[in-house]
Amino acid sequence: MSREKYNFIFIFFLSAAFLFLFSCRKKEKTYVEAIALNDVKLSHPKPGSWRYSHDEKFQQFEDFQKTRKITPEPGKNIIYLQPIGTFNELQTKEIELTKEYLAIYFQLETKVLPALPSTVFPEAVKRNSKEGHEQILAGYVLDSILIKRKPKDAVILMGITEKDLFPQSDWNYIFGLASYENGVGVTSMYRFYNGHLTISNFNESLNRLLKISSHEIGHMFGISHCLNANCVMNGTNSLTETDYHVARACSLCQMKLNSSIKYDNKKRLLELKNYFEKLHFNSELSRATQDLNLVQ
């Protein structure tokens, strides 16, 4: 056999082997495809739950892309938290930890503004709840307090108050409310600790505040209520439902968020893991660890 023919056959078989190995190689999963394995399917809605009483449309990624939404841009990319009311040491600590969490969750700089006094609420927007405590009209907080005070470099301004909120006269209460177009929202801490925050209920209250705050800000970034999996973007009618929902955004909601806020998914996951580990949020730590293991 001539050297030329031998070289040709050798190269032919080498090329064939390379093509065979290349074709057999599994396509590497994207980040979203990988963590989708950790998504937990939604259970059938029960009477009294959000999904049972609200017929909402599933927001596909394509729907999200077409939605008008707020996105960070140079010079307008900071999340601000605006405390409103009188806060004790534990409540102040909860707000600081929420600031830290939101900075990680959204991968955006987050700052806390000096607290505004409760006197910013006029008597006309107050009422007594059925339980006998004071409530504040949530829409007033958005339209007459927050919009006027939104810093120029803010992409989001989220009010946090220790007062209970109600959205309209025929509603008992609301955990939070947001104006998606204006990039302002408000969250009440009141019901997260049943009116009295202590060391024993601190983590439970904080976990609820993290969920509701990230949920409302997620709406401002264009994400609708999630119907894909158990997710922080699920709608909620009660604290029981809020507690059942995880703080983790499902794979679809993470894809939506990352398309608007360009960040390193693995860096975010690692920072979330470290945050949950520091606070001994073991369930959320386990989920973040499982996600990390899938994308390593």
mmCIF file of C-alpha atoms in Angstrom:
data_model
loop_
_atom_site.group_PDB
_atom_site.id
_atom_site.type_symbol
_atom_site.label_atom_id
_atom_site.label_comp_id
_atom_site.label_asym_id
_atom_site.label_seq_id
_atom_site.Cartn_x
_atom_site.Cartn_y
_atom_site.Cartn_z
ATOM 1 C CA MET A 1 0.000 0.000 0.000
ATOM 2 C CA SER A 2 1.396 3.381 -0.941
ATOM 3 C CA ARG A 3 2.122 5.949 1.748
ATOM 4 C CA GLU A 4 -0.391 8.361 0.184
ATOM 5 C CA LYS A 5 -3.166 5.763 0.276
ATOM 6 C CA TYR A 6 -2.282 4.793 3.850
ATOM 7 C CA ASN A 7 -2.395 8.431 4.959
ATOM 8 C CA PHE A 8 -5.759 8.903 3.262
ATOM 9 C CA ILE A 9 -7.277 5.860 5.005
ATOM 10 C CA PHE A 10 -5.828 6.939 8.360
ATOM 11 C CA ILE A 11 -7.221 10.455 8.023
ATOM 12 C CA PHE A 12 -10.585 9.079 6.870
ATOM 13 C CA PHE A 13 -10.974 6.802 9.899
ATOM 14 C CA LEU A 14 -9.708 9.499 12.260
ATOM 15 C CA SER A 15 -12.277 11.950 10.897
ATOM 16 C CA ALA A 16 -15.034 9.347 11.102
ATOM 17 C CA ALA A 17 -14.142 8.578 14.721
ATOM 18 C CA PHE A 18 -14.137 12.279 15.589
ATOM 19 C CA LEU A 19 -17.533 12.808 13.968
ATOM 20 C CA PHE A 20 -18.926 9.761 15.773
ATOM 21 C CA LEU A 21 -17.712 10.970 19.150
ATOM 22 C CA PHE A 22 -18.975 14.489 18.464
ATOM 23 C CA SER A 23 -22.421 13.239 17.441
ATOM 24 C CA CYS A 24 -22.657 11.012 20.531
ATOM 25 C CA ARG A 25 -21.695 13.798 22.871
ATOM 26 C CA LYS A 26 -24.663 15.088 24.807
ATOM 27 C CA LYS A 27 -25.656 18.649 24.192
ATOM 28 C CA GLU A 28 -24.691 20.706 27.225
ATOM 29 C CA LYS A 29 -27.740 21.999 29.074
ATOM 30 C CA THR A 30 -28.312 25.702 29.501
ATOM 31 C CA TYR A 31 -28.544 27.129 33.005
ATOM 32 C CA VAL A 32 -32.337 27.308 32.787
ATOM 33 C CA GLU A 33 -32.629 23.753 31.462
ATOM 34 C CA ALA A 34 -30.406 22.496 34.274
ATOM 35 C CA ILE A 35 -32.201 24.122 37.202
ATOM 36 C CA ALA A 36 -35.606 23.249 35.739
ATOM 37 C CA LEU A 37 -34.996 19.796 37.212
ATOM 38 C CA ASN A 38 -35.475 21.377 40.647
ATOM 39 C CA ASP A 39 -38.785 23.047 39.798
ATOM 40 C CA VAL A 40 -41.610 21.678 41.942
ATOM 41 C CA LYS A 41 -44.906 21.169 40.150
ATOM 42 C CA LEU A 42 -47.840 23.180 41.467
ATOM 43 C CA SER A 43 -50.484 21.236 43.331
ATOM 44 C CA HIS A 44 -54.167 21.460 42.449
ATOM 45 C CA PRO A 45 -55.539 24.785 43.773
ATOM 46 C CA LYS A 46 -57.554 24.526 46.974
ATOM 47 C CA PRO A 47 -60.569 26.669 47.925
ATOM 48 C CA GLY A 48 -59.368 29.962 49.354
ATOM 49 C CA SER A 49 -56.035 29.894 47.507
ATOM 50 C CA TRP A 50 -55.022 32.548 45.005
ATOM 51 C CA ARG A 51 -55.212 30.301 41.946
ATOM 52 C CA TYR A 52 -58.602 28.933 43.013
ATOM 53 C CA SER A 53 -60.147 32.405 43.017
ATOM 54 C CA HIS A 54 -58.181 34.016 40.150
ATOM 55 C CA ASP A 55 -58.250 32.837 36.545
ATOM 56 C CA GLU A 56 -54.905 34.112 35.287
ATOM 57 C CA LYS A 57 -53.179 33.592 31.962
ATOM 58 C CA PHE A 58 -49.894 31.686 31.853
ATOM 59 C CA GLN A 59 -47.146 34.167 30.971
ATOM 60 C CA GLN A 60 -44.818 32.413 28.555
ATOM 61 C CA PHE A 61 -41.328 33.818 28.000
ATOM 62 C CA GLU A 62 -42.482 35.209 24.660
ATOM 63 C CA ASP A 63 -45.345 37.018 26.421
ATOM 64 C CA PHE A 64 -42.896 38.452 28.928
ATOM 65 C CA GLN A 65 -40.661 39.771 26.162
ATOM 66 C CA LYS A 66 -43.587 41.685 24.659
ATOM 67 C CA THR A 67 -44.610 43.188 28.005
ATOM 68 C CA ARG A 68 -43.865 46.833 28.743
ATOM 69 C CA LYS A 69 -41.659 46.783 31.792
ATOM 70 C CA ILE A 70 -39.066 48.642 33.776
ATOM 71 C CA THR A 71 -35.454 47.678 33.156
ATOM 72 C CA PRO A 72 -32.261 48.971 34.782
ATOM 73 C CA GLU A 73 -30.184 51.360 32.719
ATOM 74 C CA PRO A 74 -27.005 53.360 33.333
ATOM 75 C CA GLY A 75 -27.699 56.060 35.898
ATOM 76 C CA LYS A 76 -31.020 54.478 36.863
ATOM 77 C CA ASN A 77 -30.221 51.082 38.299
ATOM 78 C CA ILE A 78 -30.495 51.215 42.096
ATOM 79 C CA ILE A 79 -33.202 49.614 44.238
ATOM 80 C CA TYR A 80 -34.153 51.854 47.153
ATOM 81 C CA LEU A 81 -36.041 50.799 50.261
ATOM 82 C CA GLN A 82 -38.076 53.505 51.985
ATOM 83 C CA PRO A 83 -39.023 52.679 55.584
ATOM 84 C CA ILE A 84 -42.202 54.467 56.677
ATOM 85 C CA GLY A 85 -43.117 54.527 60.357
ATOM 86 C CA THR A 86 -41.421 53.881 63.680
ATOM 87 C CA PHE A 87 -39.134 50.857 63.788
ATOM 88 C CA ASN A 88 -37.518 49.145 66.750
ATOM 89 C CA GLU A 89 -34.121 47.451 66.671
ATOM 90 C CA LEU A 90 -35.415 44.096 65.414
ATOM 91 C CA GLN A 91 -37.517 45.696 62.690
ATOM 92 C CA THR A 92 -34.551 47.788 61.565
ATOM 93 C CA LYS A 93 -32.412 44.646 61.433
ATOM 94 C CA GLU A 94 -35.077 42.956 59.317
ATOM 95 C CA ILE A 95 -35.035 45.828 56.829
ATOM 96 C CA GLU A 96 -31.228 45.728 56.609
ATOM 97 C CA LEU A 97 -31.279 41.983 55.936
ATOM 98 C CA THR A 98 -33.965 42.535 53.310
ATOM 99 C CA LYS A 99 -31.734 45.105 51.633
ATOM 100 C CA GLU A 100 -28.894 42.588 51.586
ATOM 101 C CA TYR A 101 -31.138 39.890 50.141
ATOM 102 C CA LEU A 102 -32.655 42.033 47.399
ATOM 103 C CA ALA A 103 -29.181 43.128 46.287
ATOM 104 C CA ILE A 104 -28.313 39.449 45.826
ATOM 105 C CA TYR A 105 -31.638 38.335 44.384
ATOM 106 C CA PHE A 106 -31.745 41.055 41.713
ATOM 107 C CA GLN A 107 -27.967 41.561 41.472
ATOM 108 C CA LEU A 108 -28.501 45.307 41.727
ATOM 109 C CA GLU A 109 -27.177 47.821 44.221
ATOM 110 C CA THR A 110 -29.755 48.276 46.980
ATOM 111 C CA LYS A 111 -29.924 51.102 49.521
ATOM 112 C CA VAL A 112 -32.093 52.008 52.505
ATOM 113 C CA LEU A 113 -33.319 55.601 52.725
ATOM 114 C CA PRO A 114 -33.871 57.420 56.051
ATOM 115 C CA ALA A 115 -37.229 56.470 57.560
ATOM 116 C CA LEU A 116 -40.264 58.694 57.078
ATOM 117 C CA PRO A 117 -42.490 59.258 60.145
ATOM 118 C CA SER A 118 -46.024 57.895 60.390
ATOM 119 C CA THR A 119 -47.281 61.477 60.251
ATOM 120 C CA VAL A 120 -47.008 61.280 56.444
ATOM 121 C CA PHE A 121 -50.282 59.315 56.597
ATOM 122 C CA PRO A 122 -53.238 61.740 56.828
ATOM 123 C CA GLU A 123 -56.314 60.703 58.792
ATOM 124 C CA ALA A 124 -58.316 60.355 55.576
ATOM 125 C CA VAL A 125 -56.300 57.274 54.500
ATOM 126 C CA LYS A 126 -56.547 55.482 57.851
ATOM 127 C CA ARG A 127 -59.151 53.042 59.113
ATOM 128 C CA ASN A 128 -59.533 50.507 61.887
ATOM 129 C CA SER A 129 -59.406 46.853 60.898
ATOM 130 C CA LYS A 130 -61.923 44.252 62.042
ATOM 131 C CA GLU A 131 -59.337 43.242 64.645
ATOM 132 C CA GLY A 132 -59.197 46.824 65.901
ATOM 133 C CA HIS A 133 -55.759 47.965 64.732
ATOM 134 C CA GLU A 134 -54.936 50.843 62.389
ATOM 135 C CA GLN A 135 -54.614 50.276 58.649
ATOM 136 C CA ILE A 136 -53.314 52.512 55.857
ATOM 137 C CA LEU A 137 -54.655 52.796 52.303
ATOM 138 C CA ALA A 138 -51.908 51.234 50.176
ATOM 139 C CA GLY A 139 -52.651 53.239 47.030
ATOM 140 C CA TYR A 140 -52.018 56.486 48.890
ATOM 141 C CA VAL A 141 -48.549 55.281 49.843
ATOM 142 C CA LEU A 142 -47.724 54.694 46.184
ATOM 143 C CA ASP A 143 -49.321 57.762 44.632
ATOM 144 C CA SER A 144 -48.793 60.433 47.267
ATOM 145 C CA ILE A 145 -45.642 59.352 49.099
ATOM 146 C CA LEU A 146 -43.366 57.144 47.039
ATOM 147 C CA ILE A 147 -43.752 58.443 43.482
ATOM 148 C CA LYS A 148 -42.926 61.967 44.648
ATOM 149 C CA ARG A 149 -39.830 60.766 46.504
ATOM 150 C CA LYS A 150 -38.359 58.341 43.989
ATOM 151 C CA PRO A 151 -34.634 59.159 43.567
ATOM 152 C CA LYS A 152 -33.457 59.984 40.055
ATOM 153 C CA ASP A 153 -31.047 57.038 40.008
ATOM 154 C CA ALA A 154 -33.684 54.579 41.259
ATOM 155 C CA VAL A 155 -35.009 51.822 39.061
ATOM 156 C CA ILE A 156 -37.257 50.702 41.937
ATOM 157 C CA LEU A 157 -38.466 52.369 45.135
ATOM 158 C CA MET A 158 -40.008 49.934 47.616
ATOM 159 C CA GLY A 159 -41.690 51.270 50.723
ATOM 160 C CA ILE A 160 -41.652 49.141 53.875
ATOM 161 C CA THR A 161 -44.014 49.997 56.701
ATOM 162 C CA GLU A 162 -44.842 48.454 60.053
ATOM 163 C CA LYS A 163 -48.457 49.534 59.518
ATOM 164 C CA ASP A 164 -51.083 47.136 58.176
ATOM 165 C CA LEU A 165 -52.299 47.944 54.644
ATOM 166 C CA PHE A 166 -55.593 47.687 52.779
ATOM 167 C CA PRO A 167 -56.122 48.299 49.021
ATOM 168 C CA GLN A 168 -59.803 49.279 48.992
ATOM 169 C CA SER A 169 -62.794 49.356 51.306
ATOM 170 C CA ASP A 170 -64.056 45.839 50.573
ATOM 171 C CA TRP A 171 -60.683 44.148 51.225
ATOM 172 C CA ASN A 172 -59.532 43.123 54.699
ATOM 173 C CA TYR A 173 -55.818 43.661 54.112
ATOM 174 C CA ILE A 174 -52.994 43.303 51.617
ATOM 175 C CA PHE A 175 -49.354 42.272 52.088
ATOM 176 C CA GLY A 176 -48.022 44.520 49.355
ATOM 177 C CA LEU A 177 -48.948 46.634 46.357
ATOM 178 C CA ALA A 178 -46.955 47.963 43.423
ATOM 179 C CA SER A 179 -47.285 50.379 40.536
ATOM 180 C CA TYR A 180 -45.452 48.532 37.805
ATOM 181 C CA GLU A 181 -45.434 51.467 35.422
ATOM 182 C CA ASN A 182 -43.917 53.851 37.980
ATOM 183 C CA GLY A 183 -41.543 51.387 39.610
ATOM 184 C CA VAL A 184 -42.793 51.942 43.146
ATOM 185 C CA GLY A 185 -44.272 49.503 45.629
ATOM 186 C CA VAL A 186 -44.998 49.068 49.307
ATOM 187 C CA THR A 187 -44.843 46.072 51.626
ATOM 188 C CA SER A 188 -46.300 45.827 55.118
ATOM 189 C CA MET A 189 -44.388 43.950 57.817
ATOM 190 C CA TYR A 190 -47.351 43.956 60.202
ATOM 191 C CA ARG A 191 -48.915 40.561 59.521
ATOM 192 C CA PHE A 192 -45.603 38.772 59.028
ATOM 193 C CA TYR A 193 -45.102 38.768 62.801
ATOM 194 C CA ASN A 194 -48.737 39.184 63.878
ATOM 195 C CA GLY A 195 -48.176 42.713 65.108
ATOM 196 C CA HIS A 196 -45.282 41.926 67.463
ATOM 197 C CA LEU A 197 -41.775 41.030 66.247
ATOM 198 C CA THR A 198 -39.650 38.976 68.642
ATOM 199 C CA ILE A 199 -36.437 36.976 68.453
ATOM 200 C CA SER A 200 -38.477 33.767 68.305
ATOM 201 C CA ASN A 201 -40.525 34.787 65.243
ATOM 202 C CA PHE A 202 -37.817 36.907 63.587
ATOM 203 C CA ASN A 203 -36.714 34.400 60.928
ATOM 204 C CA GLU A 204 -40.283 33.497 60.023
ATOM 205 C CA SER A 205 -41.146 37.169 59.606
ATOM 206 C CA LEU A 206 -37.971 37.911 57.651
ATOM 207 C CA ASN A 207 -38.578 35.016 55.273
ATOM 208 C CA ARG A 208 -42.050 36.371 54.543
ATOM 209 C CA LEU A 209 -40.712 39.886 53.981
ATOM 210 C CA LEU A 210 -38.059 38.570 51.579
ATOM 211 C CA LYS A 211 -40.693 36.696 49.595
ATOM 212 C CA ILE A 212 -43.225 39.516 49.354
ATOM 213 C CA SER A 213 -40.615 42.197 48.583
ATOM 214 C CA SER A 214 -38.920 40.169 45.847
ATOM 215 C CA HIS A 215 -42.364 39.186 44.528
ATOM 216 C CA GLU A 216 -43.560 42.789 44.218
ATOM 217 C CA ILE A 217 -40.292 43.971 42.668
ATOM 218 C CA GLY A 218 -40.453 40.998 40.300
ATOM 219 C CA HIS A 219 -43.820 42.314 39.121
ATOM 220 C CA MET A 220 -42.264 45.723 38.514
ATOM 221 C CA PHE A 221 -39.708 44.032 36.274
ATOM 222 C CA GLY A 222 -42.570 42.592 34.217
ATOM 223 C CA ILE A 223 -43.011 39.095 35.666
ATOM 224 C CA SER A 224 -46.644 38.043 36.096
ATOM 225 C CA HIS A 225 -47.927 35.614 38.707
ATOM 226 C CA CYS A 226 -46.231 32.300 38.090
ATOM 227 C CA LEU A 227 -48.265 29.295 36.982
ATOM 228 C CA ASN A 228 -45.221 27.228 36.052
ATOM 229 C CA ALA A 229 -44.085 25.796 39.404
ATOM 230 C CA ASN A 230 -43.886 26.477 43.128
ATOM 231 C CA CYS A 231 -42.231 29.877 42.944
ATOM 232 C CA VAL A 232 -41.818 33.160 44.766
ATOM 233 C CA MET A 233 -43.886 34.724 41.971
ATOM 234 C CA ASN A 234 -46.984 32.631 42.775
ATOM 235 C CA GLY A 235 -49.999 34.666 43.844
ATOM 236 C CA THR A 236 -50.946 34.461 47.513
ATOM 237 C CA ASN A 237 -54.109 35.048 49.521
ATOM 238 C CA SER A 238 -52.818 34.235 52.998
ATOM 239 C CA LEU A 239 -49.740 33.758 55.152
ATOM 240 C CA THR A 240 -50.291 30.006 54.948
ATOM 241 C CA GLU A 241 -50.028 30.251 51.174
ATOM 242 C CA THR A 242 -47.028 32.594 51.394
ATOM 243 C CA ASP A 243 -45.266 30.146 53.696
ATOM 244 C CA TYR A 244 -45.996 27.276 51.311
ATOM 245 C CA HIS A 245 -44.439 29.118 48.377
ATOM 246 C CA VAL A 246 -40.656 28.976 48.175
ATOM 247 C CA ALA A 247 -38.375 32.020 48.032
ATOM 248 C CA ARG A 248 -36.775 30.542 44.909
ATOM 249 C CA ALA A 249 -37.827 31.831 41.503
ATOM 250 C CA CYS A 250 -38.574 28.908 39.205
ATOM 251 C CA SER A 251 -36.513 28.308 36.071
ATOM 252 C CA LEU A 252 -38.942 30.218 33.835
ATOM 253 C CA CYS A 253 -39.105 33.254 36.114
ATOM 254 C CA GLN A 254 -35.315 33.258 36.457
ATOM 255 C CA MET A 255 -35.029 33.245 32.672
ATOM 256 C CA LYS A 256 -37.363 36.239 32.485
ATOM 257 C CA LEU A 257 -35.471 38.128 35.179
ATOM 258 C CA ASN A 258 -32.064 37.442 33.677
ATOM 259 C CA SER A 259 -33.210 38.620 30.259
ATOM 260 C CA SER A 260 -33.948 42.059 31.746
ATOM 261 C CA ILE A 261 -31.162 42.239 34.320
ATOM 262 C CA LYS A 262 -28.013 40.763 32.853
ATOM 263 C CA TYR A 263 -26.158 38.977 35.643
ATOM 264 C CA ASP A 264 -24.012 35.924 36.281
ATOM 265 C CA ASN A 265 -26.421 33.127 37.249
ATOM 266 C CA LYS A 266 -23.833 31.059 39.111
ATOM 267 C CA LYS A 267 -22.560 34.064 41.068
ATOM 268 C CA ARG A 268 -26.127 34.885 42.103
ATOM 269 C CA LEU A 269 -26.789 31.300 43.176
ATOM 270 C CA LEU A 270 -23.625 31.134 45.257
ATOM 271 C CA GLU A 271 -24.445 34.424 46.985
ATOM 272 C CA LEU A 272 -27.983 33.221 47.724
ATOM 273 C CA LYS A 273 -26.581 29.999 49.162
ATOM 274 C CA ASN A 274 -24.216 31.926 51.428
ATOM 275 C CA TYR A 275 -27.020 34.251 52.560
ATOM 276 C CA PHE A 276 -29.363 31.392 53.463
ATOM 277 C CA GLU A 277 -26.530 29.556 55.195
ATOM 278 C CA LYS A 278 -25.702 32.599 57.327
ATOM 279 C CA LEU A 279 -29.318 32.938 58.480
ATOM 280 C CA HIS A 280 -29.913 29.194 58.877
ATOM 281 C CA PHE A 281 -32.742 29.223 56.338
ATOM 282 C CA ASN A 282 -32.215 25.524 55.785
ATOM 283 C CA SER A 283 -35.001 24.838 53.290
ATOM 284 C CA GLU A 284 -33.951 27.691 51.019
ATOM 285 C CA LEU A 285 -30.295 26.747 51.503
ATOM 286 C CA SER A 286 -31.071 23.229 50.322
ATOM 287 C CA ARG A 287 -32.776 24.528 47.170
ATOM 288 C CA ALA A 288 -29.920 26.890 46.322
ATOM 289 C CA THR A 289 -27.399 24.096 46.896
ATOM 290 C CA GLN A 290 -29.351 21.726 44.657
ATOM 291 C CA ASP A 291 -29.426 24.349 41.904
ATOM 292 C CA LEU A 292 -25.685 24.945 42.265
ATOM 293 C CA ASN A 293 -24.969 21.230 42.039
ATOM 294 C CA LEU A 294 -26.851 21.075 38.744
ATOM 295 C CA VAL A 295 -24.892 23.893 37.112
ATOM 296 C CA GLN A 296 -21.371 23.163 38.386
#
